Amino acid sequence: MSNGSTFPPHRRLRGTLLIVLAAVVVAGLGGWLAWRSPGGDGGGPPRAGQPGPTRSAAKGADGKDSGKGKRDGEPGGKGSGDSPGDGSGGDSGGDSGGDFGKGDPHGSLKGKVVVIDPGHNPDNRDHGQEIARPVDIGNARKECDTTGTSTNGGYAEASFTLDVARRARTLLQEQGAKVVFTQDGDRPYGPCVDERAAIGNKAHADAALSIHADGSGAGNRGFHVILPARVTAGPADTSAIVAPSRRLGERLAGRFIAATGSAPSNYIGGGTGLDVRSDLGGLNLSTVPKVFIECGNMRDPKDAAQLTDAQWRQKAARGITEGITDFLTG
């Protein structure tokens, strides 16, 4: 070594080496034992009682009145959120979308039939007498159809529903589905709510969806999906479609949130985005899985800004398409 240092005697060097070697062995053995112990950093099993991943689901109760500006019996109209009848179709306060992600939102829909019902008709306003005619919805008689609502700026719900429906049709057809419309702006008015249901039944639809937008008070925001309650009265019997319709509604709600960034309604469904009703002929008379979606509230300025935006409507159409596809491929 430099600076004049000398090596220690040979005997002393051997002792030092033995002490160092023993220390290394002890340290290595201790590390191996730590690695093998439960909860250690070496990849062993977690400690008993260690919490794993959890999933929480919002729960809430039905029974809120939307105060919607539409006519009685229409989505969100008088009694919105109430479910006359036995309501055994399930409480909307349950899990919102517990099945999300089980299907393939981009899977093939070849061989599947989807019926889309664009709510109302742009020309209903010119046919007040015809659409006021009462029809049988199973457990009551309601008017044939209504004019729907509009934004404060005059953008009609009927124009919104037809635009979103056409966008969704294009996306569904690209995935191989046969898409049937209840109306495509090609009728003078209507069709009546009973005929809307009959079109889906006749087509033997694998899934049917009625597209709407709400007309509640300012400050009421978000979308909600309306599910059929169990109704067995007159020509109505929803017993067979309550369960699959709920699955459709849950998938639809989940994909709609993901595609649009919209939150579930803050005034219907207790935060679940789901509502069960028995006063809608389009649901009562359906024999195929069917739901309604209220895409937002046209009377709220913030929601209206989205509903009148073409790019947002394309997102809504994508969410609808992915929800239906998820349901049909799950």
PDB file of N, CA, C and O in Angstrom, residues 2-50:
ATOM      1  N   SER A   2       0.366   2.308  -0.379  1.00  0.00           N
ATOM      2  CA  SER A   2       1.096   3.576  -0.379  1.00  0.00           C
ATOM      3  C   SER A   2       1.250   4.116   1.034  1.00  0.00           C
ATOM      4  O   SER A   2       0.690   3.568   1.973  1.00  0.00           O
ATOM      5  N   ASN A   3       1.920   5.188   1.226  1.00  0.00           N
ATOM      6  CA  ASN A   3       2.169   5.933   2.469  1.00  0.00           C
ATOM      7  C   ASN A   3       2.846   5.098   3.548  1.00  0.00           C
ATOM      8  O   ASN A   3       2.710   5.385   4.737  1.00  0.00           O
ATOM      9  N   GLY A   4       3.505   4.020   3.150  1.00  0.00           N
ATOM     10  CA  GLY A   4       4.345   3.288   4.084  1.00  0.00           C
ATOM     11  C   GLY A   4       3.601   2.294   4.945  1.00  0.00           C
ATOM     12  O   GLY A   4       4.159   1.760   5.885  1.00  0.00           O
ATOM     13  N   SER A   5       2.303   1.919   4.653  1.00  0.00           N
ATOM     14  CA  SER A   5       1.571   0.947   5.475  1.00  0.00           C
ATOM     15  C   SER A   5       2.110  -0.442   5.236  1.00  0.00           C
ATOM     16  O   SER A   5       2.611  -0.764   4.177  1.00  0.00           O
ATOM     17  N   THR A   6       2.000  -1.352   6.241  1.00  0.00           N
ATOM     18  CA  THR A   6       2.444  -2.738   6.125  1.00  0.00           C
ATOM     19  C   THR A   6       1.285  -3.689   6.362  1.00  0.00           C
ATOM     20  O   THR A   6       0.290  -3.351   7.015  1.00  0.00           O
ATOM     21  N   PHE A   7       1.293  -4.914   5.763  1.00  0.00           N
ATOM     22  CA  PHE A   7       0.278  -5.936   5.987  1.00  0.00           C
ATOM     23  C   PHE A   7       0.403  -6.511   7.374  1.00  0.00           C
ATOM     24  O   PHE A   7       1.475  -6.607   7.908  1.00  0.00           O
ATOM     25  N   PRO A   8      -0.731  -6.988   7.981  1.00  0.00           N
ATOM     26  CA  PRO A   8      -0.668  -7.623   9.290  1.00  0.00           C
ATOM     27  C   PRO A   8      -0.057  -9.001   9.182  1.00  0.00           C
ATOM     28  O   PRO A   8       0.028  -9.574   8.094  1.00  0.00           O
ATOM     29  N   PRO A   9       0.381  -9.565  10.323  1.00  0.00           N
ATOM     30  CA  PRO A   9       0.942 -10.927  10.296  1.00  0.00           C
ATOM     31  C   PRO A   9      -0.070 -11.918   9.714  1.00  0.00           C
ATOM     32  O   PRO A   9      -1.282 -11.731   9.791  1.00  0.00           O
ATOM     33  N   HIS A  10       0.388 -13.020   9.138  1.00  0.00           N
ATOM     34  CA  HIS A  10      -0.449 -14.026   8.450  1.00  0.00           C
ATOM     35  C   HIS A  10      -1.517 -14.601   9.365  1.00  0.00           C
ATOM     36  O   HIS A  10      -2.674 -14.760   8.972  1.00  0.00           O
ATOM     37  N   ARG A  11      -1.213 -14.941  10.625  1.00  0.00           N
ATOM     38  CA  ARG A  11      -2.177 -15.551  11.540  1.00  0.00           C
ATOM     39  C   ARG A  11      -3.350 -14.609  11.796  1.00  0.00           C
ATOM     40  O   ARG A  11      -4.496 -15.005  11.819  1.00  0.00           O
ATOM     41  N   ARG A  12      -3.050 -13.322  11.969  1.00  0.00           N
ATOM     42  CA  ARG A  12      -4.115 -12.345  12.237  1.00  0.00           C
ATOM     43  C   ARG A  12      -5.050 -12.193  11.028  1.00  0.00           C
ATOM     44  O   ARG A  12      -6.258 -12.024  11.158  1.00  0.00           O
ATOM     45  N   LEU A  13      -4.528 -12.293   9.827  1.00  0.00           N
ATOM     46  CA  LEU A  13      -5.348 -12.195   8.599  1.00  0.00           C
ATOM     47  C   LEU A  13      -6.348 -13.333   8.525  1.00  0.00           C
ATOM     48  O   LEU A  13      -7.520 -13.144   8.193  1.00  0.00           O
ATOM     49  N   ARG A  14      -5.970 -14.536   8.831  1.00  0.00           N
ATOM     50  CA  ARG A  14      -6.892 -15.684   8.781  1.00  0.00           C
ATOM     51  C   ARG A  14      -8.045 -15.490   9.745  1.00  0.00           C
ATOM     52  O   ARG A  14      -9.200 -15.750   9.436  1.00  0.00           O
ATOM     53  N   GLY A  15      -7.790 -14.970  10.946  1.00  0.00           N
ATOM     54  CA  GLY A  15      -8.868 -14.762  11.918  1.00  0.00           C
ATOM     55  C   GLY A  15      -9.866 -13.731  11.444  1.00  0.00           C
ATOM     56  O   GLY A  15     -11.089 -13.875  11.590  1.00  0.00           O
ATOM     57  N   THR A  16      -9.342 -12.702  10.876  1.00  0.00           N
ATOM     58  CA  THR A  16     -10.248 -11.648  10.364  1.00  0.00           C
ATOM     59  C   THR A  16     -11.140 -12.179   9.263  1.00  0.00           C
ATOM     60  O   THR A  16     -12.339 -11.891   9.192  1.00  0.00           O
ATOM     61  N   LEU A  17     -10.566 -12.948   8.362  1.00  0.00           N
ATOM     62  CA  LEU A  17     -11.346 -13.514   7.257  1.00  0.00           C
ATOM     63  C   LEU A  17     -12.468 -14.408   7.763  1.00  0.00           C
ATOM     64  O   LEU A  17     -13.591 -14.410   7.242  1.00  0.00           O
ATOM     65  N   LEU A  18     -12.201 -15.198   8.785  1.00  0.00           N
ATOM     66  CA  LEU A  18     -13.219 -16.095   9.326  1.00  0.00           C
ATOM     67  C   LEU A  18     -14.367 -15.313   9.942  1.00  0.00           C
ATOM     68  O   LEU A  18     -15.548 -15.649   9.787  1.00  0.00           O
ATOM     69  N   ILE A  19     -14.049 -14.211  10.627  1.00  0.00           N
ATOM     70  CA  ILE A  19     -15.102 -13.404  11.248  1.00  0.00           C
ATOM     71  C   ILE A  19     -15.986 -12.764  10.174  1.00  0.00           C
ATOM     72  O   ILE A  19     -17.216 -12.764  10.253  1.00  0.00           O
ATOM     73  N   VAL A  20     -15.361 -12.244   9.116  1.00  0.00           N
ATOM     74  CA  VAL A  20     -16.118 -11.612   8.020  1.00  0.00           C
ATOM     75  C   VAL A  20     -17.019 -12.625   7.337  1.00  0.00           C
ATOM     76  O   VAL A  20     -18.181 -12.384   7.021  1.00  0.00           O
ATOM     77  N   LEU A  21     -16.459 -13.852   7.087  1.00  0.00           N
ATOM     78  CA  LEU A  21     -17.234 -14.896   6.415  1.00  0.00           C
ATOM     79  C   LEU A  21     -18.448 -15.290   7.241  1.00  0.00           C
ATOM     80  O   LEU A  21     -19.567 -15.465   6.721  1.00  0.00           O
ATOM     81  N   ALA A  22     -18.315 -15.388   8.537  1.00  0.00           N
ATOM     82  CA  ALA A  22     -19.437 -15.760   9.406  1.00  0.00           C
ATOM     83  C   ALA A  22     -20.525 -14.695   9.378  1.00  0.00           C
ATOM     84  O   ALA A  22     -21.724 -14.990   9.354  1.00  0.00           O
ATOM     85  N   ALA A  23     -20.101 -13.427   9.356  1.00  0.00           N
ATOM     86  CA  ALA A  23     -21.087 -12.337   9.323  1.00  0.00           C
ATOM     87  C   ALA A  23     -21.905 -12.373   8.037  1.00  0.00           C
ATOM     88  O   ALA A  23     -23.116 -12.147   8.025  1.00  0.00           O
ATOM     89  N   VAL A  24     -21.241 -12.668   6.920  1.00  0.00           N
ATOM     90  CA  VAL A  24     -21.932 -12.733   5.635  1.00  0.00           C
ATOM     91  C   VAL A  24     -22.965 -13.844   5.632  1.00  0.00           C
ATOM     92  O   VAL A  24     -24.087 -13.703   5.160  1.00  0.00           O
ATOM     93  N   VAL A  25     -22.605 -15.026   6.181  1.00  0.00           N
ATOM     94  CA  VAL A  25     -23.520 -16.167   6.217  1.00  0.00           C
ATOM     95  C   VAL A  25     -24.746 -15.855   7.056  1.00  0.00           C
ATOM     96  O   VAL A  25     -25.888 -16.128   6.674  1.00  0.00           O
ATOM     97  N   VAL A  26     -24.538 -15.219   8.214  1.00  0.00           N
ATOM     98  CA  VAL A  26     -25.660 -14.899   9.096  1.00  0.00           C
ATOM     99  C   VAL A  26     -26.597 -13.902   8.430  1.00  0.00           C
ATOM    100  O   VAL A  26     -27.819 -14.039   8.453  1.00  0.00           O
ATOM    101  N   ALA A  27     -26.018 -12.884   7.777  1.00  0.00           N
ATOM    102  CA  ALA A  27     -26.847 -11.870   7.108  1.00  0.00           C
ATOM    103  C   ALA A  27     -27.658 -12.487   5.984  1.00  0.00           C
ATOM    104  O   ALA A  27     -28.839 -12.187   5.787  1.00  0.00           O
ATOM    105  N   GLY A  28     -27.037 -13.375   5.214  1.00  0.00           N
ATOM    106  CA  GLY A  28     -27.751 -14.006   4.103  1.00  0.00           C
ATOM    107  C   GLY A  28     -28.877 -14.886   4.587  1.00  0.00           C
ATOM    108  O   GLY A  28     -29.971 -14.921   4.014  1.00  0.00           O
ATOM    109  N   LEU A  29     -28.633 -15.645   5.687  1.00  0.00           N
ATOM    110  CA  LEU A  29     -29.676 -16.507   6.231  1.00  0.00           C
ATOM    111  C   LEU A  29     -30.856 -15.683   6.737  1.00  0.00           C
ATOM    112  O   LEU A  29     -32.017 -16.020   6.519  1.00  0.00           O
ATOM    113  N   GLY A  30     -30.555 -14.553   7.381  1.00  0.00           N
ATOM    114  CA  GLY A  30     -31.641 -13.694   7.875  1.00  0.00           C
ATOM    115  C   GLY A  30     -32.466 -13.146   6.738  1.00  0.00           C
ATOM    116  O   GLY A  30     -33.702 -13.069   6.809  1.00  0.00           O
ATOM    117  N   GLY A  31     -31.829 -12.731   5.657  1.00  0.00           N
ATOM    118  CA  GLY A  31     -32.580 -12.212   4.510  1.00  0.00           C
ATOM    119  C   GLY A  31     -33.452 -13.264   3.869  1.00  0.00           C
ATOM    120  O   GLY A  31     -34.583 -13.014   3.464  1.00  0.00           O
ATOM    121  N   TRP A  32     -32.935 -14.517   3.789  1.00  0.00           N
ATOM    122  CA  TRP A  32     -33.722 -15.605   3.200  1.00  0.00           C
ATOM    123  C   TRP A  32     -34.970 -15.894   4.023  1.00  0.00           C
ATOM    124  O   TRP A  32     -36.064 -16.076   3.506  1.00  0.00           O
ATOM    125  N   LEU A  33     -34.817 -15.863   5.367  1.00  0.00           N
ATOM    126  CA  LEU A  33     -35.956 -16.105   6.244  1.00  0.00           C
ATOM    127  C   LEU A  33     -36.989 -14.999   6.116  1.00  0.00           C
ATOM    128  O   LEU A  33     -38.199 -15.237   6.127  1.00  0.00           O
ATOM    129  N   ALA A  34     -36.540 -13.755   5.980  1.00  0.00           N
ATOM    130  CA  ALA A  34     -37.480 -12.638   5.820  1.00  0.00           C
ATOM    131  C   ALA A  34     -38.251 -12.760   4.521  1.00  0.00           C
ATOM    132  O   ALA A  34     -39.442 -12.466   4.430  1.00  0.00           O
ATOM    133  N   TRP A  35     -37.565 -13.200   3.482  1.00  0.00           N
ATOM    134  CA  TRP A  35     -38.211 -13.366   2.169  1.00  0.00           C
ATOM    135  C   TRP A  35     -39.289 -14.433   2.222  1.00  0.00           C
ATOM    136  O   TRP A  35     -40.342 -14.307   1.610  1.00  0.00           O
ATOM    137  N   ARG A  36     -39.068 -15.468   2.981  1.00  0.00           N
ATOM    138  CA  ARG A  36     -40.013 -16.571   3.063  1.00  0.00           C
ATOM    139  C   ARG A  36     -41.182 -16.275   3.977  1.00  0.00           C
ATOM    140  O   ARG A  36     -42.195 -16.961   3.946  1.00  0.00           O
ATOM    141  N   SER A  37     -41.063 -15.262   4.840  1.00  0.00           N
ATOM    142  CA  SER A  37     -42.113 -15.016   5.827  1.00  0.00           C
ATOM    143  C   SER A  37     -43.335 -14.410   5.183  1.00  0.00           C
ATOM    144  O   SER A  37     -43.233 -13.690   4.199  1.00  0.00           O
ATOM    145  N   PRO A  38     -44.576 -14.702   5.710  1.00  0.00           N
ATOM    146  CA  PRO A  38     -45.809 -14.138   5.154  1.00  0.00           C
ATOM    147  C   PRO A  38     -45.767 -12.621   5.194  1.00  0.00           C
ATOM    148  O   PRO A  38     -45.400 -12.021   6.192  1.00  0.00           O
ATOM    149  N   GLY A  39     -46.172 -12.002   4.067  1.00  0.00           N
ATOM    150  CA  GLY A  39     -46.241 -10.553   4.009  1.00  0.00           C
ATOM    151  C   GLY A  39     -44.904  -9.919   3.704  1.00  0.00           C
ATOM    152  O   GLY A  39     -44.786  -8.694   3.701  1.00  0.00           O
ATOM    153  N   GLY A  40     -43.856 -10.717   3.469  1.00  0.00           N
ATOM    154  CA  GLY A  40     -42.555 -10.159   3.155  1.00  0.00           C
ATOM    155  C   GLY A  40     -42.534  -9.548   1.776  1.00  0.00           C
ATOM    156  O   GLY A  40     -43.459  -9.671   0.994  1.00  0.00           O
ATOM    157  N   ASP A  41     -41.426  -8.905   1.405  1.00  0.00           N
ATOM    158  CA  ASP A  41     -41.307  -8.229   0.123  1.00  0.00           C
ATOM    159  C   ASP A  41     -40.897  -9.163  -0.992  1.00  0.00           C
ATOM    160  O   ASP A  41     -40.727  -8.737  -2.129  1.00  0.00           O
ATOM    161  N   GLY A  42     -40.678 -10.431  -0.693  1.00  0.00           N
ATOM    162  CA  GLY A  42     -40.184 -11.336  -1.717  1.00  0.00           C
ATOM    163  C   GLY A  42     -41.258 -12.025  -2.500  1.00  0.00           C
ATOM    164  O   GLY A  42     -40.994 -12.998  -3.180  1.00  0.00           O
ATOM    165  N   GLY A  43     -42.530 -11.563  -2.401  1.00  0.00           N
ATOM    166  CA  GLY A  43     -43.587 -12.139  -3.205  1.00  0.00           C
ATOM    167  C   GLY A  43     -44.363 -13.213  -2.505  1.00  0.00           C
ATOM    168  O   GLY A  43     -45.110 -13.944  -3.134  1.00  0.00           O
ATOM    169  N   GLY A  44     -44.181 -13.389  -1.202  1.00  0.00           N
ATOM    170  CA  GLY A  44     -44.932 -14.390  -0.463  1.00  0.00           C
ATOM    171  C   GLY A  44     -46.380 -13.996  -0.350  1.00  0.00           C
ATOM    172  O   GLY A  44     -46.787 -12.915  -0.742  1.00  0.00           O
ATOM    173  N   PRO A  45     -47.249 -14.847   0.196  1.00  0.00           N
ATOM    174  CA  PRO A  45     -48.668 -14.553   0.326  1.00  0.00           C
ATOM    175  C   PRO A  45     -48.896 -13.398   1.275  1.00  0.00           C
ATOM    176  O   PRO A  45     -48.105 -13.173   2.201  1.00  0.00           O
ATOM    177  N   PRO A  46     -49.969 -12.608   1.091  1.00  0.00           N
ATOM    178  CA  PRO A  46     -50.260 -11.491   1.984  1.00  0.00           C
ATOM    179  C   PRO A  46     -50.625 -11.976   3.376  1.00  0.00           C
ATOM    180  O   PRO A  46     -51.009 -13.120   3.568  1.00  0.00           O
ATOM    181  N   ARG A  47     -50.508 -11.107   4.340  1.00  0.00           N
ATOM    182  CA  ARG A  47     -50.861 -11.451   5.712  1.00  0.00           C
ATOM    183  C   ARG A  47     -52.351 -11.762   5.817  1.00  0.00           C
ATOM    184  O   ARG A  47     -53.158 -11.192   5.097  1.00  0.00           O
ATOM    185  N   ALA A  48     -52.696 -12.621   6.737  1.00  0.00           N
ATOM    186  CA  ALA A  48     -54.095 -12.963   6.952  1.00  0.00           C
ATOM    187  C   ALA A  48     -54.863 -11.709   7.312  1.00  0.00           C
ATOM    188  O   ALA A  48     -54.431 -10.906   8.134  1.00  0.00           O
ATOM    189  N   GLY A  49     -56.035 -11.550   6.683  1.00  0.00           N
ATOM    190  CA  GLY A  49     -56.880 -10.411   6.987  1.00  0.00           C
ATOM    191  C   GLY A  49     -56.531  -9.158   6.208  1.00  0.00           C
ATOM    192  O   GLY A  49     -57.159  -8.120   6.365  1.00  0.00           O
ATOM    193  N   GLN A  50     -55.514  -9.214   5.362  1.00  0.00           N
ATOM    194  CA  GLN A  50     -55.163  -8.047   4.568  1.00  0.00           C
ATOM    195  C   GLN A  50     -56.262  -7.763   3.563  1.00  0.00           C
ATOM    196  O   GLN A  50     -56.666  -8.640   2.826  1.00  0.00           O
TER     197      GLN A  50
END
